[in-house]
Amino acid sequence: MPAGWIVGATGVLRNPEQVLTVAARERLARVLDSDETLTIVGADERGPGRATAGGSRLVWHFVADTVNDFAWSASDRYIWDATRATIPEYGAIPIHMLYTPGRAQSWSRAPGILRHALEFYSDLWMPYAFPQLTMADGPETGMEYPMFIMSGVGAADHEVAHEWWPMMVGTNETWYGFMDEGFDQYMNILSNAARTGESPSLDGLGQRYGSISGNENEAPLMWNANHGGSMYSFQAYSKAPLMLSMLGGIVGDTAVWRAMSEYAKAWRFRHPTPWDYAFFMNHALGEDLSWFWYSWLFTTDAVDGSIQNARTNGSVTTVVVRQDGQMPAPVVLRVDFAPTGAPIRAMQNSTMLDDRTALVTWPVDVWFDGYRTFTATLDFGGRAIERITLDPFGRFPDRDVNDNVWPRAAAAAQDNGAGR
Ligand SMILES: [Zn+2]
């Protein structure tokens, strides 16, 4: 490179004494001491002997182990900042940020976002395995490489997440985009919530697929994403978070996170196929979810459930649940009771959400004999039921959610309320 040009790359710089100034090397030596952001080369340090070592041409020597790709960028205008992230099992590693002076304001947010992403995803799935991370500014505002991202600040969390897939878990991201961009989008939801101190909102995501299912432009997730067509970005990016929302609605979100973490660790620096993923998740979750993977990976089917009617006789209420979609789902009913009356007696398959709301579930198997309706029998000891809601957390793909509430008048009243 011409002297005076700063280079960032995949790998660790092997010869800083030949390409950096004494001042830059002294500043770099302090990066791992704290979470502070240090300027390694400032805006006023330009040209040979100031931005870099002197001379006319310099050879920058980077070494990387266990990487599936290599990238680098260079500029004679870069400002070079650095901070650290603390990775479980590995300790502190440097984060390098190379940006042009005009972007200094937005890049002031970069250290916090990058540190959070590296530390959060290390805790969520498995520790970041590389000895450094570099984010480089330039015309490319969002592309990932091993321990190196070309990104604007807005995409930084997403691009860091790619270090888990496809950099550490070597998925075939151009064929099976959902295992790469899709899992990435899902973990971004969790990271963004954690960064702002909120709990992640995964309710409603799975249900949303009901209004998309049936679009003839949509390719199933198993269709080679290189030929994803006009709905490529939905297929590769957006559908997997909806799938994992539904999975969380069946086994619980924390079980999904634990299983995904075990999957990441088992396939670290290996090359899993979608079949490996599905079989691994079945094993980790201790449940045969073949029906789930079949529907989500190989088809574009949805659930499309409804409550047809509910009749009460004594303490027993029978609820007729209908399933018009090709994807089955567990039957999950929320039961809202009247404020007073007979004591509420729990059912074997129920849990109380509060003192007048119960959640009742039946396993997905109720659909496996091919019937389109299932009669759910509720017996809570005689307390009057005010309202019954199918899939109350919005986890299962549904074309029309208005028919998920009984009595239907309650749904209409809710719509009017929302309208005001
Ligand atoms: Zn991406």
Coordinates of N, CA and C in Angstrom, one line a residue, residues 3-216:
A3 N 2.3 4.5 1.5 CA 2.4 4.9 2.9 C 1.4 6.0 3.1
G4 N 0.8 6.0 4.4 CA -0.2 7.0 4.7 C -1.6 6.5 4.5
W5 N -1.8 5.3 3.9 CA -3.0 4.6 3.8 C -3.2 3.6 4.9
I6 N -4.3 3.7 5.6 CA -4.6 2.8 6.8 C -5.4 1.6 6.2
V7 N -5.0 0.4 6.7 CA -5.6 -0.8 6.2 C -6.2 -1.5 7.3
G8 N -7.5 -2.0 7.1 CA -8.1 -3.0 8.0 C -8.4 -4.2 7.3
A9 N -8.4 -5.4 8.0 CA -8.6 -6.7 7.3 C -9.0 -7.8 8.2
T10 N -9.4 -8.9 7.6 CA -9.6 -10.2 8.3 C -8.2 -10.5 8.8
G11 N -8.1 -10.9 10.1 CA -6.8 -11.3 10.6 C -6.2 -10.4 11.7
V12 N -5.1 -10.7 12.1 CA -4.3 -9.9 13.1 C -3.1 -9.3 12.4
L13 N -2.9 -8.0 12.6 CA -1.7 -7.4 12.0 C -0.4 -7.9 12.6
R14 N 0.4 -8.5 11.8 CA 1.6 -9.2 12.2 C 2.8 -8.2 12.4
N15 N 2.8 -7.1 11.6 CA 4.0 -6.3 11.6 C 3.8 -4.8 11.9
P16 N 3.1 -4.5 13.1 CA 2.8 -3.1 13.4 C 4.0 -2.2 13.4
E17 N 5.1 -2.8 13.8 CA 6.3 -2.0 14.0 C 6.8 -1.5 12.6
Q18 N 6.4 -2.2 11.5 CA 6.8 -1.7 10.2 C 5.9 -0.8 9.5
V19 N 4.6 -0.8 10.0 CA 3.6 0.0 9.2 C 2.9 1.1 10.0
L20 N 3.0 1.1 11.4 CA 2.4 2.0 12.2 C 3.4 3.0 12.8
T21 N 2.9 4.2 13.3 CA 3.8 5.1 14.0 C 4.0 4.6 15.4
V22 N 5.0 5.1 16.1 CA 5.2 4.8 17.5 C 4.0 5.2 18.3
A23 N 3.5 6.4 18.0 CA 2.3 6.9 18.8 C 1.1 5.9 18.6
A24 N 0.8 5.5 17.4 CA -0.3 4.6 17.2 C -0.1 3.3 17.9
R25 N 1.1 2.8 17.9 CA 1.4 1.5 18.6 C 1.2 1.7 20.2
E26 N 1.6 2.8 20.7 CA 1.5 3.1 22.1 C 0.0 3.1 22.5
R27 N -0.8 3.8 21.6 CA -2.2 3.9 21.9 C -2.9 2.5 21.8
L28 N -2.5 1.7 20.8 CA -3.1 0.3 20.7 C -2.8 -0.5 21.9
A29 N -1.6 -0.3 22.5 CA -1.2 -1.1 23.7 C -2.2 -0.9 24.8
R30 N -3.0 0.2 24.8 CA -3.9 0.5 26.0 C -5.3 0.1 25.7
V31 N -5.6 -0.4 24.5 CA -7.0 -0.6 24.1 C -7.7 -1.6 25.0
L32 N -7.0 -2.7 25.4 CA -7.7 -3.7 26.2 C -7.8 -3.4 27.6
D33 N -7.3 -2.2 28.1 CA -7.4 -1.9 29.5 C -8.8 -1.5 30.0
S34 N -9.6 -1.0 29.1 CA -10.9 -0.5 29.5 C -11.9 -0.5 28.4
D35 N -13.2 -0.1 28.7 CA -14.2 0.0 27.7 C -14.2 1.4 27.0
E36 N -13.2 2.2 27.3 CA -13.1 3.5 26.7 C -12.8 3.3 25.2
T37 N -13.2 4.3 24.4 CA -12.8 4.3 23.0 C -11.6 5.2 22.8
L38 N -10.5 4.6 22.2 CA -9.3 5.4 22.0 C -9.1 5.7 20.6
T39 N -8.6 6.9 20.3 CA -8.2 7.2 18.9 C -6.8 6.7 18.6
I40 N -6.7 5.9 17.6 CA -5.4 5.3 17.3 C -4.7 6.2 16.3
V41 N -5.5 6.6 15.3 CA -5.0 7.6 14.3 C -6.1 8.7 14.1
G42 N -5.8 9.9 14.4 CA -6.8 10.9 14.5 C -6.9 11.6 13.1
A43 N -8.0 12.5 13.0 CA -8.3 13.2 11.8 C -7.1 14.1 11.4
D44 N -6.4 14.6 12.3 CA -5.3 15.5 12.0 C -4.0 14.8 11.7
E45 N -4.0 13.5 11.7 CA -2.7 12.8 11.5 C -2.9 12.1 10.1
R46 N -2.4 12.8 9.1 CA -2.5 12.4 7.7 C -1.1 12.2 7.0
G47 N -1.1 11.3 6.1 CA 0.1 11.1 5.3 C 1.2 10.2 5.9
P48 N 2.2 9.9 5.1 CA 3.3 9.0 5.6 C 4.0 9.7 6.8
G49 N 4.3 8.9 7.8 CA 5.0 9.4 8.9 C 4.0 9.9 10.0
R50 N 2.7 10.1 9.6 CA 1.8 10.6 10.6 C 0.6 9.6 10.7
A51 N -0.1 9.3 9.6 CA -1.1 8.3 9.6 C -0.5 6.9 9.8
T52 N 0.6 6.7 9.1 CA 1.3 5.4 9.1 C 2.8 5.6 9.3
A53 N 3.6 4.6 9.3 CA 5.0 4.7 9.2 C 5.4 5.5 8.0
G54 N 6.6 6.1 7.9 CA 7.0 6.8 6.8 C 7.5 6.0 5.6
G55 N 7.9 6.6 4.5 CA 8.4 5.8 3.3 C 7.4 6.1 2.2
S56 N 7.5 5.3 1.2 CA 6.6 5.4 0.0 C 5.6 4.3 -0.1
R57 N 6.1 3.0 0.2 CA 5.2 1.9 0.1 C 5.4 1.0 1.4
L58 N 4.3 0.5 1.9 CA 4.3 -0.3 3.1 C 3.6 -1.6 2.8
V59 N 4.2 -2.7 3.4 CA 3.5 -4.0 3.3 C 2.9 -4.4 4.6
W60 N 1.5 -4.5 4.6 CA 0.8 -4.8 5.8 C 0.6 -6.3 5.8
H61 N 1.0 -7.0 6.9 CA 0.9 -8.5 6.9 C -0.1 -8.9 7.9
F62 N -1.2 -9.5 7.4 CA -2.3 -10.0 8.3 C -2.3 -11.5 8.3
V63 N -2.5 -12.1 9.5 CA -2.6 -13.6 9.6 C -4.0 -13.9 10.2
A64 N -4.7 -14.9 9.6 CA -5.9 -15.4 10.1 C -6.0 -16.9 10.2
D65 N -6.6 -17.4 11.2 CA -6.7 -18.8 11.4 C -8.2 -19.2 11.3
T66 N -8.6 -20.3 10.7 CA -9.9 -20.8 10.7 C -10.9 -19.8 10.2
V67 N -10.6 -19.3 9.0 CA -11.6 -18.4 8.3 C -12.0 -19.0 6.9
N68 N -13.2 -18.6 6.5 CA -13.7 -19.1 5.2 C -13.6 -18.1 4.2
D69 N -13.1 -16.9 4.5 CA -13.0 -15.8 3.5 C -12.0 -14.8 4.0
F70 N -11.7 -13.8 3.2 CA -10.8 -12.8 3.6 C -11.2 -11.5 2.9
A71 N -11.1 -10.4 3.6 CA -11.5 -9.1 3.0 C -10.6 -8.0 3.7
W72 N -10.4 -6.9 3.0 CA -9.7 -5.8 3.5 C -10.2 -4.5 2.9
S73 N -9.9 -3.4 3.6 CA -10.2 -2.1 3.0 C -9.1 -1.1 3.4
A74 N -9.0 0.0 2.6 CA -7.9 0.9 2.9 C -8.3 2.3 2.5
S75 N -7.8 3.3 3.2 CA -8.1 4.7 2.8 C -7.0 5.6 3.4
D76 N -6.8 6.7 2.7 CA -5.8 7.7 3.2 C -6.6 8.7 4.0
R77 N -7.9 8.5 4.2 CA -8.7 9.5 5.0 C -9.3 8.8 6.3
Y78 N -9.0 7.6 6.5 CA -9.6 6.9 7.7 C -9.1 7.5 9.0
I79 N -10.1 7.7 9.9 CA -9.9 7.9 11.3 C -9.9 6.5 11.9
W80 N -9.0 6.1 12.8 CA -9.0 4.8 13.4 C -9.2 4.9 14.9
D81 N -10.4 4.4 15.3 CA -10.7 4.3 16.7 C -10.7 2.8 17.1
A82 N -10.5 2.6 18.4 CA -10.5 1.2 18.9 C -11.1 1.2 20.3
T83 N -11.7 0.1 20.6 CA -12.2 -0.2 22.0 C -12.1 -1.7 22.2
R84 N -12.7 -2.2 23.3 CA -12.6 -3.6 23.5 C -14.0 -4.3 23.7
A85 N -14.0 -5.6 23.6 CA -15.2 -6.4 24.0 C -14.6 -7.5 24.9
T86 N -15.4 -7.9 25.9 CA -15.0 -9.0 26.8 C -15.8 -10.2 26.5
I87 N -15.1 -11.2 26.0 CA -15.7 -12.5 25.5 C -15.5 -13.6 26.6
P88 N -16.6 -14.2 26.9 CA -16.5 -15.3 27.9 C -15.5 -16.4 27.4
E89 N -14.7 -16.9 28.2 CA -13.7 -18.0 27.9 C -12.5 -17.4 27.3
Y90 N -12.6 -16.2 26.6 CA -11.4 -15.7 25.9 C -10.8 -14.5 26.5
G91 N -11.7 -13.6 27.1 CA -11.2 -12.4 27.7 C -11.4 -11.2 26.7
A92 N -10.6 -10.2 26.9 CA -10.8 -8.9 26.2 C -10.1 -9.1 24.8
I93 N -10.9 -8.6 23.8 CA -10.3 -8.6 22.4 C -10.5 -7.1 21.8
P94 N -9.7 -6.7 20.9 CA -9.9 -5.3 20.4 C -11.0 -5.3 19.3
I95 N -11.7 -4.1 19.3 CA -12.6 -3.8 18.2 C -12.0 -2.6 17.5
H96 N -11.8 -2.7 16.2 CA -11.2 -1.6 15.4 C -12.3 -0.9 14.6
M97 N -12.3 0.4 14.5 CA -13.3 1.1 13.7 C -12.6 2.1 12.8
L98 N -12.8 1.9 11.5 CA -12.1 2.8 10.5 C -13.2 3.5 9.7
Y99 N -13.2 4.9 9.9 CA -14.3 5.6 9.2 C -13.7 7.0 8.7
T100 N -14.5 7.5 7.8 CA -14.1 8.8 7.2 C -14.6 9.9 8.0
P101 N -13.9 11.1 8.0 CA -14.2 12.2 9.0 C -15.7 12.6 8.9
G102 N -16.3 12.6 7.7 CA -17.7 13.1 7.6 C -18.7 12.2 8.3
R103 N -18.3 11.0 8.7 CA -19.2 10.1 9.4 C -18.9 10.0 10.9
A104 N -18.1 10.9 11.4 CA -17.7 10.9 12.8 C -18.9 10.9 13.8
Q105 N -19.9 11.6 13.4 CA -21.0 11.7 14.4 C -21.8 10.4 14.5
S106 N -22.1 9.8 13.4 CA -22.9 8.5 13.5 C -21.9 7.4 14.1
W107 N -20.7 7.5 13.7 CA -19.8 6.4 14.2 C -19.4 6.5 15.7
S108 N -19.8 7.6 16.3 CA -19.6 7.7 17.7 C -20.5 6.7 18.5
R109 N -21.5 6.2 17.8 CA -22.4 5.1 18.4 C -21.8 3.7 18.1
A110 N -20.8 3.6 17.3 CA -20.4 2.3 16.9 C -19.7 1.5 18.0
P111 N -18.9 2.1 18.9 CA -18.2 1.2 19.9 C -19.2 0.5 20.8
G112 N -20.3 1.2 21.2 CA -21.3 0.6 22.1 C -22.0 -0.5 21.4
I113 N -22.4 -0.3 20.1 CA -23.2 -1.2 19.4 C -22.4 -2.5 19.1
L114 N -21.1 -2.3 18.7 CA -20.2 -3.4 18.4 C -19.9 -4.3 19.7
R115 N -19.6 -3.6 20.7 CA -19.3 -4.3 22.0 C -20.5 -5.1 22.5
H116 N -21.7 -4.4 22.4 CA -22.9 -5.1 22.9 C -23.1 -6.4 22.0
A117 N -23.0 -6.2 20.7 CA -23.3 -7.3 19.8 C -22.3 -8.5 20.1
L118 N -21.1 -8.2 20.2 CA -20.1 -9.3 20.4 C -20.3 -10.0 21.7
E119 N -20.6 -9.2 22.8 CA -20.8 -9.8 24.1 C -22.2 -10.5 24.2
F120 N -23.2 -9.9 23.7 CA -24.6 -10.4 23.8 C -24.6 -11.8 23.0
Y121 N -24.2 -11.8 21.8 CA -24.3 -13.0 21.0 C -23.3 -14.1 21.5
S122 N -22.2 -13.7 22.1 CA -21.3 -14.7 22.8 C -22.1 -15.4 23.9
D123 N -22.9 -14.6 24.7 CA -23.7 -15.2 25.7 C -24.8 -16.0 25.2
L124 N -25.5 -15.5 24.1 CA -26.7 -16.1 23.6 C -26.4 -17.5 23.0
W125 N -25.4 -17.5 22.1 CA -25.1 -18.8 21.3 C -23.8 -19.5 21.8
M126 N -22.7 -18.8 21.5 CA -21.4 -19.4 21.9 C -20.4 -18.2 21.8
P127 N -19.3 -18.3 22.5 CA -18.3 -17.2 22.5 C -17.8 -16.9 21.1
Y128 N -17.6 -15.7 20.8 CA -17.0 -15.2 19.6 C -15.6 -15.8 19.5
A129 N -15.2 -16.4 18.4 CA -14.0 -17.3 18.4 C -12.8 -16.6 17.8
F130 N -12.9 -15.3 17.3 CA -11.8 -14.7 16.6 C -11.1 -13.7 17.5
P131 N -9.8 -13.4 17.1 CA -9.0 -12.5 18.0 C -9.3 -11.0 17.9
Q132 N -10.1 -10.6 17.0 CA -10.4 -9.2 16.9 C -11.6 -9.0 16.0
L133 N -12.2 -7.8 16.0 CA -13.3 -7.4 15.1 C -12.9 -6.0 14.5
T134 N -13.1 -5.9 13.2 CA -12.9 -4.6 12.6 C -14.1 -4.2 11.8
M135 N -14.6 -3.0 12.0 CA -15.7 -2.4 11.1 C -15.1 -1.3 10.3
A136 N -15.3 -1.4 9.0 CA -14.7 -0.5 8.0 C -15.8 0.3 7.3
D137 N -15.6 1.6 7.2 CA -16.5 2.5 6.5 C -16.2 2.5 5.0
G138 N -17.2 2.8 4.1 CA -16.9 2.8 2.7 C -18.2 2.8 1.9
P139 N -18.1 2.5 0.6 CA -19.3 2.5 -0.2 C -20.2 1.3 0.1
E140 N -19.6 0.2 0.7 CA -20.4 -0.9 1.0 C -21.0 -0.7 2.5
T141 N -22.3 -0.6 2.6 CA -22.8 -0.3 4.0 C -23.4 -1.5 4.7
G142 N -23.1 -2.7 4.3 CA -23.5 -3.9 5.0 C -23.1 -5.2 4.4
M143 N -21.9 -5.6 4.7 CA -21.4 -6.9 4.2 C -20.4 -7.5 5.2
E144 N -20.6 -8.8 5.4 CA -19.8 -9.5 6.4 C -18.7 -10.4 5.9
Y145 N -17.6 -10.4 6.7 CA -16.5 -11.3 6.4 C -15.9 -11.7 7.7
P146 N -15.1 -12.7 7.8 CA -14.6 -13.2 9.1 C -13.8 -12.1 9.8
M147 N -14.3 -11.8 11.0 CA -13.7 -10.8 11.9 C -13.6 -9.5 11.3
F148 N -14.4 -9.2 10.2 CA -14.2 -7.9 9.5 C -15.6 -7.6 8.9
I149 N -16.1 -6.4 9.1 CA -17.4 -6.1 8.4 C -17.2 -4.7 7.8
M150 N -17.8 -4.6 6.6 CA -17.9 -3.3 5.9 C -19.4 -2.9 6.2
S151 N -19.5 -1.8 6.9 CA -20.9 -1.5 7.4 C -21.0 -0.1 7.8
G152 N -22.3 0.4 7.7 CA -22.7 1.6 8.4 C -23.1 1.3 9.8
V153 N -23.3 2.3 10.6 CA -23.6 2.0 12.0 C -25.0 1.3 12.1
G154 N -25.9 1.6 11.2 CA -27.3 1.1 11.3 C -27.3 -0.4 11.1
A155 N -26.4 -1.0 10.3 CA -26.4 -2.4 10.1 C -25.4 -3.2 10.9
A156 N -24.7 -2.4 11.8 CA -23.6 -3.0 12.6 C -24.0 -4.3 13.4
D157 N -25.1 -4.2 14.1 CA -25.5 -5.3 14.9 C -25.7 -6.6 14.0
H158 N -26.4 -6.3 12.9 CA -26.7 -7.4 11.9 C -25.4 -8.0 11.4
E159 N -24.5 -7.2 11.0 CA -23.3 -7.7 10.4 C -22.4 -8.5 11.4
V160 N -22.4 -8.0 12.6 CA -21.6 -8.7 13.6 C -22.3 -10.1 13.9
A161 N -23.6 -10.2 13.8 CA -24.3 -11.4 14.0 C -23.8 -12.5 13.0
H162 N -23.4 -12.0 11.8 CA -23.0 -13.0 10.8 C -21.7 -13.7 11.2
E163 N -21.0 -13.2 12.2 CA -19.8 -13.9 12.6 C -20.2 -15.3 13.2
W164 N -21.5 -15.4 13.6 CA -21.9 -16.7 14.1 C -22.3 -17.6 13.0
W165 N -23.0 -17.0 12.0 CA -23.3 -17.7 10.7 C -23.2 -16.7 9.6
P166 N -22.4 -17.0 8.6 CA -21.8 -18.3 8.3 C -20.3 -18.4 8.6
M167 N -19.8 -17.4 9.5 CA -18.3 -17.5 9.8 C -17.9 -18.6 10.7
M168 N -18.6 -18.7 11.9 CA -18.3 -19.8 12.8 C -19.1 -21.1 12.5
V169 N -20.4 -21.0 12.3 CA -21.2 -22.1 11.8 C -21.3 -22.0 10.3
G170 N -20.5 -22.8 9.6 CA -20.3 -22.6 8.1 C -21.5 -23.1 7.3
T171 N -22.6 -22.4 7.3 CA -23.8 -22.8 6.5 C -23.6 -22.4 5.1
N172 N -24.3 -23.0 4.2 CA -24.3 -22.6 2.8 C -25.3 -21.5 2.6
E173 N -24.8 -20.2 2.9 CA -25.8 -19.1 3.0 C -26.4 -18.7 1.6
T174 N -25.8 -19.1 0.5 CA -26.4 -18.7 -0.7 C -27.5 -19.6 -1.1
W175 N -27.5 -20.9 -0.7 CA -28.6 -21.8 -0.9 C -29.6 -21.7 0.1
Y176 N -29.2 -21.7 1.4 CA -30.2 -21.8 2.5 C -30.1 -20.5 3.3
G177 N -30.6 -19.4 2.7 CA -30.5 -18.1 3.3 C -31.1 -18.0 4.7
F178 N -32.1 -18.9 4.9 CA -32.8 -18.8 6.2 C -31.9 -19.1 7.4
M179 N -30.9 -20.0 7.1 CA -30.0 -20.4 8.2 C -28.9 -19.4 8.4
D180 N -28.9 -18.3 7.6 CA -27.9 -17.3 7.7 C -28.6 -15.9 7.9
E181 N -29.1 -15.3 6.9 CA -29.8 -14.0 7.1 C -31.0 -14.2 8.0
G182 N -31.7 -15.3 7.9 CA -33.0 -15.5 8.7 C -32.7 -15.6 10.2
F183 N -31.7 -16.5 10.5 CA -31.3 -16.6 11.9 C -30.7 -15.3 12.4
D184 N -30.0 -14.6 11.6 CA -29.4 -13.3 11.9 C -30.5 -12.3 12.3
Q185 N -31.6 -12.2 11.5 CA -32.7 -11.3 11.8 C -33.3 -11.6 13.1
Y186 N -33.5 -12.9 13.4 CA -34.1 -13.3 14.7 C -33.2 -12.9 15.8
M187 N -31.9 -13.1 15.8 CA -31.1 -12.7 16.9 C -30.9 -11.2 17.0
N188 N -31.1 -10.5 15.9 CA -31.1 -9.0 16.0 C -32.2 -8.5 16.9
I189 N -33.4 -9.2 16.8 CA -34.6 -8.8 17.6 C -34.2 -8.9 19.1
L190 N -33.5 -10.0 19.4 CA -33.1 -10.3 20.8 C -32.1 -9.3 21.3
S191 N -31.1 -9.0 20.4 CA -30.0 -8.1 20.7 C -30.5 -6.6 20.9
N192 N -31.3 -6.2 20.0 CA -31.9 -4.8 20.1 C -32.7 -4.6 21.3
A193 N -33.5 -5.6 21.7 CA -34.3 -5.5 22.9 C -33.3 -5.5 24.1
A194 N -32.3 -6.3 24.2 CA -31.4 -6.3 25.3 C -30.6 -5.0 25.4
R195 N -30.3 -4.4 24.3 CA -29.5 -3.2 24.3 C -30.3 -2.0 24.9
T196 N -31.7 -2.0 24.7 CA -32.5 -1.0 25.2 C -33.2 -1.4 26.5
G197 N -32.8 -2.5 27.0 CA -33.3 -3.0 28.3 C -34.7 -3.4 28.3
E198 N -35.2 -3.9 27.1 CA -36.6 -4.4 27.1 C -36.6 -5.9 26.9
S199 N -37.7 -6.5 27.1 CA -37.8 -8.0 26.8 C -38.2 -8.1 25.4
P200 N -37.6 -9.0 24.6 CA -37.8 -9.1 23.2 C -39.3 -9.5 22.9
S201 N -39.9 -8.9 21.9 CA -41.3 -9.1 21.5 C -41.3 -10.1 20.3
L202 N -41.6 -11.3 20.6 CA -41.7 -12.3 19.6 C -43.2 -12.7 19.3
D203 N -44.1 -12.2 20.2 CA -45.5 -12.5 20.0 C -46.0 -11.8 18.7
G204 N -46.9 -12.4 18.0 CA -47.4 -11.8 16.8 C -46.7 -12.1 15.5
L205 N -45.4 -12.5 15.7 CA -44.6 -12.7 14.5 C -45.0 -13.9 13.7
G206 N -45.2 -15.0 14.4 CA -45.6 -16.3 13.7 C -47.0 -16.1 13.1
Q207 N -47.9 -15.4 13.8 CA -49.2 -15.3 13.3 C -49.2 -14.5 11.9
R208 N -48.3 -13.5 11.8 CA -48.2 -12.6 10.7 C -48.0 -13.4 9.4
Y209 N -47.4 -14.6 9.5 CA -47.2 -15.3 8.2 C -48.5 -15.8 7.6
G210 N -49.6 -15.8 8.3 CA -50.8 -16.2 7.8 C -51.3 -15.4 6.6
S211 N -51.0 -14.1 6.7 CA -51.4 -13.2 5.6 C -50.5 -13.2 4.4
I212 N -49.3 -13.9 4.6 CA -48.3 -14.0 3.5 C -48.5 -15.3 2.7
S213 N -48.7 -16.4 3.5 CA -48.8 -17.7 3.0 C -49.9 -17.7 1.9
G214 N -49.6 -18.4 0.8 CA -50.5 -18.4 -0.4 C -50.1 -17.5 -1.5
N215 N -49.1 -16.6 -1.2 CA -48.6 -15.8 -2.3 C -47.8 -16.7 -3.3
E216 N -48.2 -16.7 -4.5 CA -47.5 -17.7 -5.5 C -46.1 -17.3 -5.8

